[in-house]
Amino acid sequence: MTQNTKLLSPKELSEAANIIKSGGIVGFPTETVYGLGGNALDPQAVRSIFAAKGRPADNPLIVHLSDFSEAEMYACDIPETAYRLADTFCPGPFTIVLKKKNIIPEVTSGGLDTVGIRVPANNITRKFISLCGTPIAAPSANLSGSPSPTCARHVLDDMDGRIPAVIDGGDCPVGVESTVVCLEENTVKILRPGFVSREDIAAAGFEVTCAAGVTEKLPDGERALSPGMKYKHYAPKADVTILEGSTEKFVGYLNSHLSDNCCAMIFGDMPKELPCPVIDCGRTSEEQARRLFSALREADEIGVDKAYASCPDRQGVGLAVYNRLLRAAAFKVVRL
Ligand code: TXA
Ligand code: MG
């Protein structure tokens, strides 16, 4: 099959930046997942990001900067706590939601009066943003609803022919998206858990809470503070079910629900004998974060129609792994 989206090396950043400068969109690596970027101040460029992904218009895009000091150009009334958070966690897998200035178009903010600001840790990414000379609006570079891409091939799998180019920066070292927070007075509220954990934020001396909907489905009709959290998301074609309970009960459930076309996704200790193909999703939470999205894509490559996942540990970055897996499973959890 011919490939229509150009793969650029990190040596060709100026070619990628020229696409952005002329109003186009480009796939690019970050430490978390690959993004699909365009000029955040250009409504037309931002609309083409939504179109390429098939993303609902009410889901705002994160605005990526090369340095947090630029935040004042795009956000107003920035509280002192936000600066302290940025000192601690930026650059890094961390997004701070602030009140937006009018220069950020409505289409970028999904109609909200706020803007999420993130400064990626990856040097290639920050250099790319600097070369563009404009803030970069970017969601993850997957088709809306699919697992996020953690390598350039994943981007091509979803976006080939839909975007002009992707910068190949290799595998993403973090593997799950940034932690999205907003501030309520001096309390840091986690809207989407990510690599920077609740424990990390507390250890740095901040008051921290988690928004409703992070670990459970919001009641119908309730508004999600982070619009992306309300959707079934990150899902492979296979139907995913999380099985919560001991390894023995997990194996017992699999044996009694076995079908020709199922697989097991194992987070943590591997059971000795499993009656179906197995995807090893890693031991530690960090490893699971790195592998999760490629494991979900692997389920499609094997071609299974049912995947039974063991339940990841929810400490630290494990909360982000659980949060994504729960959405991939459309909130189906069986407590054994
Ligand atoms: O690590 C990441 O954050 C990656 C890389 C590319 O930077 N980006 C990413 O973007 O994951 P996306 O669009 O796939 O997810 C952004 C999430 C969504 O859940 C969205 O609703 C939320 O952040 N979000 C963005 N702006 C927001 C705002 N102003 N208020 C509340 N939530 C916001
Ligand atoms: Mg996404």
Coordinates of C-alpha atoms and ligand atoms in Angstrom, one line a residue:
M1 CA 0.0 0.0 0.0
T2 CA 1.4 3.4 -0.8
Q3 CA 1.9 5.8 2.0
N4 CA 0.5 9.3 1.5
T5 CA 1.6 11.0 4.7
K6 CA 5.3 11.9 4.7
L7 CA 7.5 10.6 7.5
L8 CA 9.9 13.3 8.6
S9 CA 13.0 12.8 10.7
P10 CA 13.8 15.0 13.7
K11 CA 16.4 16.6 11.4
E12 CA 13.6 17.9 9.2
L13 CA 11.8 20.0 11.8
S14 CA 11.9 23.2 9.7
E15 CA 10.0 21.4 6.9
A16 CA 7.4 20.4 9.5
A17 CA 7.3 24.0 10.9
N18 CA 6.8 25.3 7.4
I19 CA 3.6 23.2 7.0
I20 CA 2.3 24.7 10.3
K21 CA 3.2 28.3 9.2
S22 CA 1.3 27.8 6.0
G23 CA -1.8 26.7 7.9
G24 CA -1.4 23.0 7.7
I25 CA -1.3 20.3 10.4
V26 CA 1.5 17.8 11.4
G27 CA 1.8 14.7 13.6
F28 CA 4.6 15.1 16.2
P29 CA 6.2 13.2 19.1
T30 CA 5.9 14.3 22.7
E31 CA 7.1 12.4 25.9
T32 CA 3.5 11.2 26.5
V33 CA 1.8 10.3 23.1
Y34 CA 2.0 11.7 19.6
G35 CA 0.1 14.9 19.0
L36 CA -1.6 16.3 15.9
G37 CA -0.6 19.9 15.8
G38 CA -1.7 23.1 14.1
N39 CA -1.5 26.9 14.8
A40 CA -3.7 27.3 17.9
L41 CA -4.5 30.9 16.8
D42 CA -5.8 29.9 13.4
P43 CA -9.4 28.7 13.4
Q44 CA -9.1 27.1 10.0
A45 CA -6.0 25.1 11.0
V46 CA -7.7 24.0 14.2
R47 CA -10.9 23.0 12.3
S48 CA -8.7 20.7 10.1
I49 CA -7.4 19.0 13.2
F50 CA -11.0 18.2 14.3
A51 CA -11.9 17.0 10.8
A52 CA -8.8 14.7 10.5
K53 CA -9.6 13.1 13.8
G54 CA -13.4 13.1 13.5
R55 CA -13.4 14.8 16.9
P56 CA -16.6 16.2 18.6
A57 CA -16.4 20.1 18.4
D58 CA -17.1 20.5 22.2
N59 CA -13.9 18.8 23.1
P60 CA -11.2 21.5 23.7
L61 CA -7.6 21.2 22.5
I62 CA -4.5 21.6 24.7
V63 CA -2.3 24.5 23.7
H64 CA 1.4 23.6 23.6
L65 CA 4.1 26.2 24.4
S66 CA 7.9 26.0 24.4
D67 CA 8.1 27.8 27.7
F68 CA 5.6 28.5 30.4
S69 CA 6.5 32.2 30.5
E70 CA 4.5 32.5 27.2
A71 CA 1.3 31.5 29.0
E72 CA 0.6 35.1 29.9
M73 CA 0.0 35.8 26.2
Y74 CA -2.9 33.3 26.0
A75 CA -4.3 33.1 29.6
C76 CA -5.4 35.8 32.1
D77 CA -5.8 36.0 35.9
I78 CA -3.1 33.3 36.3
P79 CA -3.1 32.4 40.0
E80 CA 0.1 32.2 42.0
T81 CA -0.5 28.5 42.6
A82 CA -0.4 27.9 38.8
Y83 CA 3.1 29.5 38.6
R84 CA 4.2 27.2 41.5
L85 CA 2.8 24.2 39.8
A86 CA 4.5 25.2 36.5
D87 CA 7.8 25.6 38.4
T88 CA 7.5 22.0 39.7
F89 CA 6.0 20.1 36.8
C90 CA 6.7 22.1 33.6
P91 CA 8.2 21.2 31.2
G92 CA 6.6 17.8 31.6
P93 CA 3.4 15.6 31.2
F94 CA 1.3 18.2 32.9
T95 CA -1.5 20.5 31.6
I96 CA -2.9 23.5 33.5
V97 CA -6.4 24.8 32.7
L98 CA -6.5 28.6 33.0
K99 CA -8.9 31.4 32.0
K100 CA -8.3 32.1 28.3
K101 CA -7.6 35.4 26.6
N102 CA -9.7 36.3 23.5
I103 CA -6.7 35.6 21.2
I104 CA -7.5 31.8 21.7
P105 CA -10.3 31.1 19.2
E106 CA -13.5 29.4 20.4
V107 CA -12.9 26.4 18.2
T108 CA -9.6 25.8 20.0
S109 CA -11.2 25.9 23.4
G110 CA -14.3 23.9 22.4
G111 CA -16.5 26.8 23.3
L112 CA -15.2 27.0 26.9
D113 CA -13.7 30.2 28.4
T114 CA -10.6 28.3 29.5
V115 CA -7.5 27.0 27.9
G116 CA -5.3 24.1 28.8
I117 CA -1.6 25.0 28.7
R118 CA 1.2 22.4 28.4
V119 CA 5.0 22.6 27.9
P120 CA 6.2 19.2 26.7
A121 CA 9.4 17.8 28.2
N122 CA 10.7 16.3 24.9
N123 CA 13.4 18.6 23.4
I124 CA 12.4 17.8 19.8
T125 CA 8.9 18.9 20.6
R126 CA 9.9 22.2 22.2
K127 CA 12.3 22.9 19.3
F128 CA 9.5 22.2 16.8
I129 CA 7.1 24.6 18.7
S130 CA 9.8 27.3 18.8
L131 CA 10.4 26.9 15.0
C132 CA 6.7 27.3 14.3
G133 CA 6.7 30.6 16.1
T134 CA 3.1 30.1 17.3
P135 CA 1.4 28.1 20.1
I136 CA 0.5 24.6 18.9
A137 CA -3.0 23.3 19.5
A138 CA -2.8 19.5 19.6
P139 CA -4.9 16.5 20.6
S140 CA -3.5 13.0 20.5
A141 CA -2.9 12.0 16.9
N142 CA -5.4 9.1 16.7
L143 CA -8.8 8.9 15.1
S144 CA -11.4 10.0 17.7
G145 CA -12.2 7.1 20.0
S146 CA -9.2 5.0 19.1
P147 CA -6.2 4.3 21.4
S148 CA -3.7 7.2 21.5
P149 CA -0.5 6.7 19.3
T150 CA 2.8 6.0 21.1
C151 CA 4.9 5.7 17.9
A152 CA 4.9 7.2 14.4
R153 CA 3.5 3.9 12.9
H154 CA 0.4 4.2 15.1
V155 CA -0.1 7.7 13.7
L156 CA 0.2 6.4 10.1
D157 CA -2.2 3.6 10.9
D158 CA -4.9 6.1 11.8
M159 CA -3.9 9.2 9.8
D160 CA -2.2 8.1 6.6
G161 CA -3.6 10.2 3.7
R162 CA -5.5 12.5 6.2
I163 CA -2.5 14.7 7.2
P164 CA 0.6 15.8 5.2
A165 CA 3.4 14.7 7.6
V166 CA 4.4 13.2 10.9
I167 CA 7.8 13.7 12.6
D168 CA 9.2 10.3 13.7
G169 CA 10.7 10.7 17.2
G170 CA 10.6 7.0 18.1
D171 CA 8.6 5.5 21.0
C172 CA 7.0 7.8 23.6
P173 CA 8.7 7.1 26.9
V174 CA 5.7 7.9 29.1
G175 CA 2.9 6.3 27.0
V176 CA -0.2 7.9 28.6
E177 CA -1.3 11.5 28.1
S178 CA -0.5 14.4 30.4
T179 CA -2.2 15.0 33.7
V180 CA -4.9 17.8 33.2
V181 CA -5.6 20.0 36.2
C182 CA -7.5 23.1 37.1
L183 CA -7.4 25.3 40.2
E184 CA -10.2 25.8 42.7
E185 CA -8.9 28.5 45.0
N186 CA -5.6 26.9 46.0
T187 CA -6.7 23.3 45.5
V188 CA -5.4 21.4 42.5
K189 CA -8.2 19.4 40.9
I190 CA -7.2 16.5 38.6
L191 CA -9.6 16.5 35.6
R192 CA -7.7 13.7 33.8
P193 CA -5.0 11.6 35.6
G194 CA -1.7 11.2 33.8
F195 CA 1.9 10.5 34.4
V196 CA 2.2 13.2 37.1
S197 CA 0.2 11.5 39.9
R198 CA -2.0 12.7 42.6
E199 CA 0.7 11.5 45.0
D200 CA 3.4 13.6 43.2
I201 CA 1.3 16.7 43.4
A202 CA 0.6 16.2 47.1
A203 CA 4.3 15.4 47.8
A204 CA 5.2 18.8 46.2
G205 CA 3.1 20.5 48.9
F206 CA -0.2 21.2 47.1
E207 CA -3.8 20.4 48.2
V208 CA -5.1 18.0 45.6
T209 CA -8.5 16.4 44.7
C210 CA -9.8 14.3 41.8
A211 CA -12.8 15.4 39.7
A212 CA -15.9 13.1 39.7
G213 CA -15.7 10.8 36.7
V214 CA -12.0 10.0 36.8
T215 CA -12.6 6.4 38.1
E216 CA -16.2 5.9 37.4
K217 CA -18.8 6.8 34.8
L218 CA -20.5 10.2 35.4
P219 CA -24.3 9.9 35.9
D220 CA -26.2 10.6 32.7
G221 CA -26.7 14.3 32.2
E222 CA -23.8 15.4 34.5
R223 CA -21.3 17.7 32.8
A224 CA -17.7 16.5 32.6
L225 CA -15.2 19.2 33.7
S226 CA -12.8 17.8 31.1
P227 CA -15.1 17.1 28.1
G228 CA -12.8 14.3 26.8
M229 CA -13.5 12.2 29.9
K230 CA -17.2 11.7 29.1
Y231 CA -16.7 9.6 26.0
K232 CA -16.0 5.9 25.4
H233 CA -12.5 6.3 24.3
Y234 CA -9.1 4.7 23.6
A235 CA -11.0 1.6 22.5
P236 CA -9.8 -1.2 20.1
K237 CA -12.4 -2.9 17.9
A238 CA -12.5 -5.8 20.3
D239 CA -14.9 -5.6 23.2
V240 CA -12.9 -5.1 26.4
T241 CA -14.0 -6.2 29.9
I242 CA -12.0 -5.6 33.1
L243 CA -12.1 -8.5 35.5
E244 CA -11.4 -7.3 39.1
G245 CA -10.3 -10.0 41.6
S246 CA -7.6 -12.6 42.4
T247 CA -5.5 -14.3 39.7
E248 CA -7.3 -17.6 40.4
K249 CA -10.7 -16.1 39.9
F250 CA -9.4 -14.4 36.7
V251 CA -8.3 -17.7 35.3
G252 CA -11.6 -19.4 36.4
Y253 CA -13.7 -16.7 34.7
L254 CA -11.7 -17.0 31.5
N255 CA -12.1 -20.8 31.5
S256 CA -15.8 -20.5 31.8
H257 CA -16.2 -17.6 29.3
L258 CA -13.8 -18.9 26.6
S259 CA -14.6 -18.2 23.0
D260 CA -12.6 -18.9 19.8
N261 CA -11.8 -15.3 19.3
C262 CA -10.8 -13.9 22.7
C263 CA -7.5 -12.8 24.4
A264 CA -6.3 -11.9 27.9
M265 CA -4.6 -8.6 28.7
I266 CA -2.5 -9.0 31.8
F267 CA -1.5 -6.1 34.0
G268 CA 0.8 -7.3 36.7
D269 CA 1.7 -10.9 37.6
M270 CA 1.3 -13.4 34.8
P271 CA -0.9 -16.4 35.6
K272 CA 0.8 -19.7 34.7
E273 CA -1.6 -21.3 32.3
L274 CA -4.1 -19.3 30.3
P275 CA -6.4 -20.8 27.8
C276 CA -6.2 -18.1 25.1
P277 CA -3.7 -15.7 23.5
V278 CA -2.1 -13.3 26.0
I279 CA -1.0 -9.7 25.7
D280 CA 1.6 -8.9 28.5
C281 CA 0.8 -5.3 29.6
G282 CA 3.7 -5.0 32.0
R283 CA 4.5 -5.4 35.7
T284 CA 5.0 -1.9 37.2
S285 CA 2.5 0.9 36.6
E286 CA 5.2 2.9 34.6
E287 CA 5.6 -0.1 32.3
Q288 CA 1.9 -0.5 32.0
A289 CA 1.5 3.2 31.1
R290 CA 4.2 2.8 28.4
R291 CA 2.6 -0.3 26.9
L292 CA -1.2 0.3 27.4
F293 CA -2.0 1.9 24.0
S294 CA 0.1 -0.4 21.9
A295 CA -1.4 -3.4 23.8
L296 CA -4.9 -2.2 22.9
R297 CA -3.8 -1.8 19.2
E298 CA -2.2 -5.3 19.4
A299 CA -5.7 -6.8 20.3
D300 CA -6.9 -5.5 16.9
E301 CA -3.8 -6.9 15.1
I302 CA -4.4 -10.3 16.6
G303 CA -8.0 -9.8 15.4
V304 CA -9.8 -10.8 18.6
D305 CA -13.4 -9.7 19.2
K306 CA -13.2 -10.0 23.0
A307 CA -10.4 -9.0 25.4
Y308 CA -10.5 -9.8 29.1
A309 CA -8.2 -7.5 31.1
S310 CA -6.9 -8.0 34.6
C311 CA -7.3 -4.9 36.8
P312 CA -4.3 -2.6 37.0
D313 CA -3.1 -1.3 40.3
R314 CA -4.4 2.3 40.9
Q315 CA -1.6 3.8 42.8
G316 CA 0.5 6.6 41.3
V317 CA 0.5 6.5 37.5
G318 CA -1.6 3.4 37.8
L319 CA -4.7 5.6 38.2
A320 CA -4.1 7.0 34.7
V321 CA -3.7 3.4 33.3
Y322 CA -7.0 2.4 35.0
N323 CA -8.8 5.5 33.8
R324 CA -7.8 4.8 30.2
L325 CA -8.5 1.1 30.3
L326 CA -11.9 1.8 31.9
R327 CA -12.9 4.0 28.9
A328 CA -11.5 1.4 26.5
A329 CA -13.8 -1.1 28.2
A330 CA -16.8 1.4 28.0
F331 CA -16.9 1.1 31.8
K332 CA -17.5 -2.7 31.8
V333 CA -16.0 -4.1 35.0
V334 CA -16.9 -7.5 36.4
R335 CA -16.1 -7.8 40.1
L336 CA -15.2 -11.5 40.6
Ligands
TXA1 O1 -0.2 14.4 26.7 C1 -1.1 15.0 26.2 O2 -1.9 15.8 26.9 C2 -1.3 14.9 24.7 C3 -0.1 15.4 24.0 C4 -0.3 15.4 22.5 O3 0.2 16.7 24.5 N1 -2.5 15.6 24.3 C5 -3.8 15.1 24.5 O4 -4.8 15.8 24.0 O5 -4.0 14.1 25.2 P1 -6.3 15.3 23.9 O6 -7.0 16.3 23.1 O7 -6.3 13.9 23.3 O8 -6.8 15.3 25.3 C6 -7.0 16.5 26.0 C7 -7.8 16.4 27.2 C8 -9.3 16.1 26.8 O9 -9.8 15.2 27.8 C9 -9.9 17.5 26.9 O10 -11.3 17.5 27.2 C10 -9.1 18.1 28.1 O11 -7.8 17.6 27.9 N2 -9.0 19.6 28.0 C11 -8.4 20.3 27.1 N3 -8.6 21.7 27.3 C12 -9.4 21.7 28.4 C13 -10.0 22.8 29.1 N4 -9.9 24.1 28.7 N5 -10.8 22.5 30.2 C14 -11.0 21.2 30.5 N6 -10.4 20.1 29.9 C15 -9.7 20.4 28.8
MG2 MG -6.9 12.0 23.0

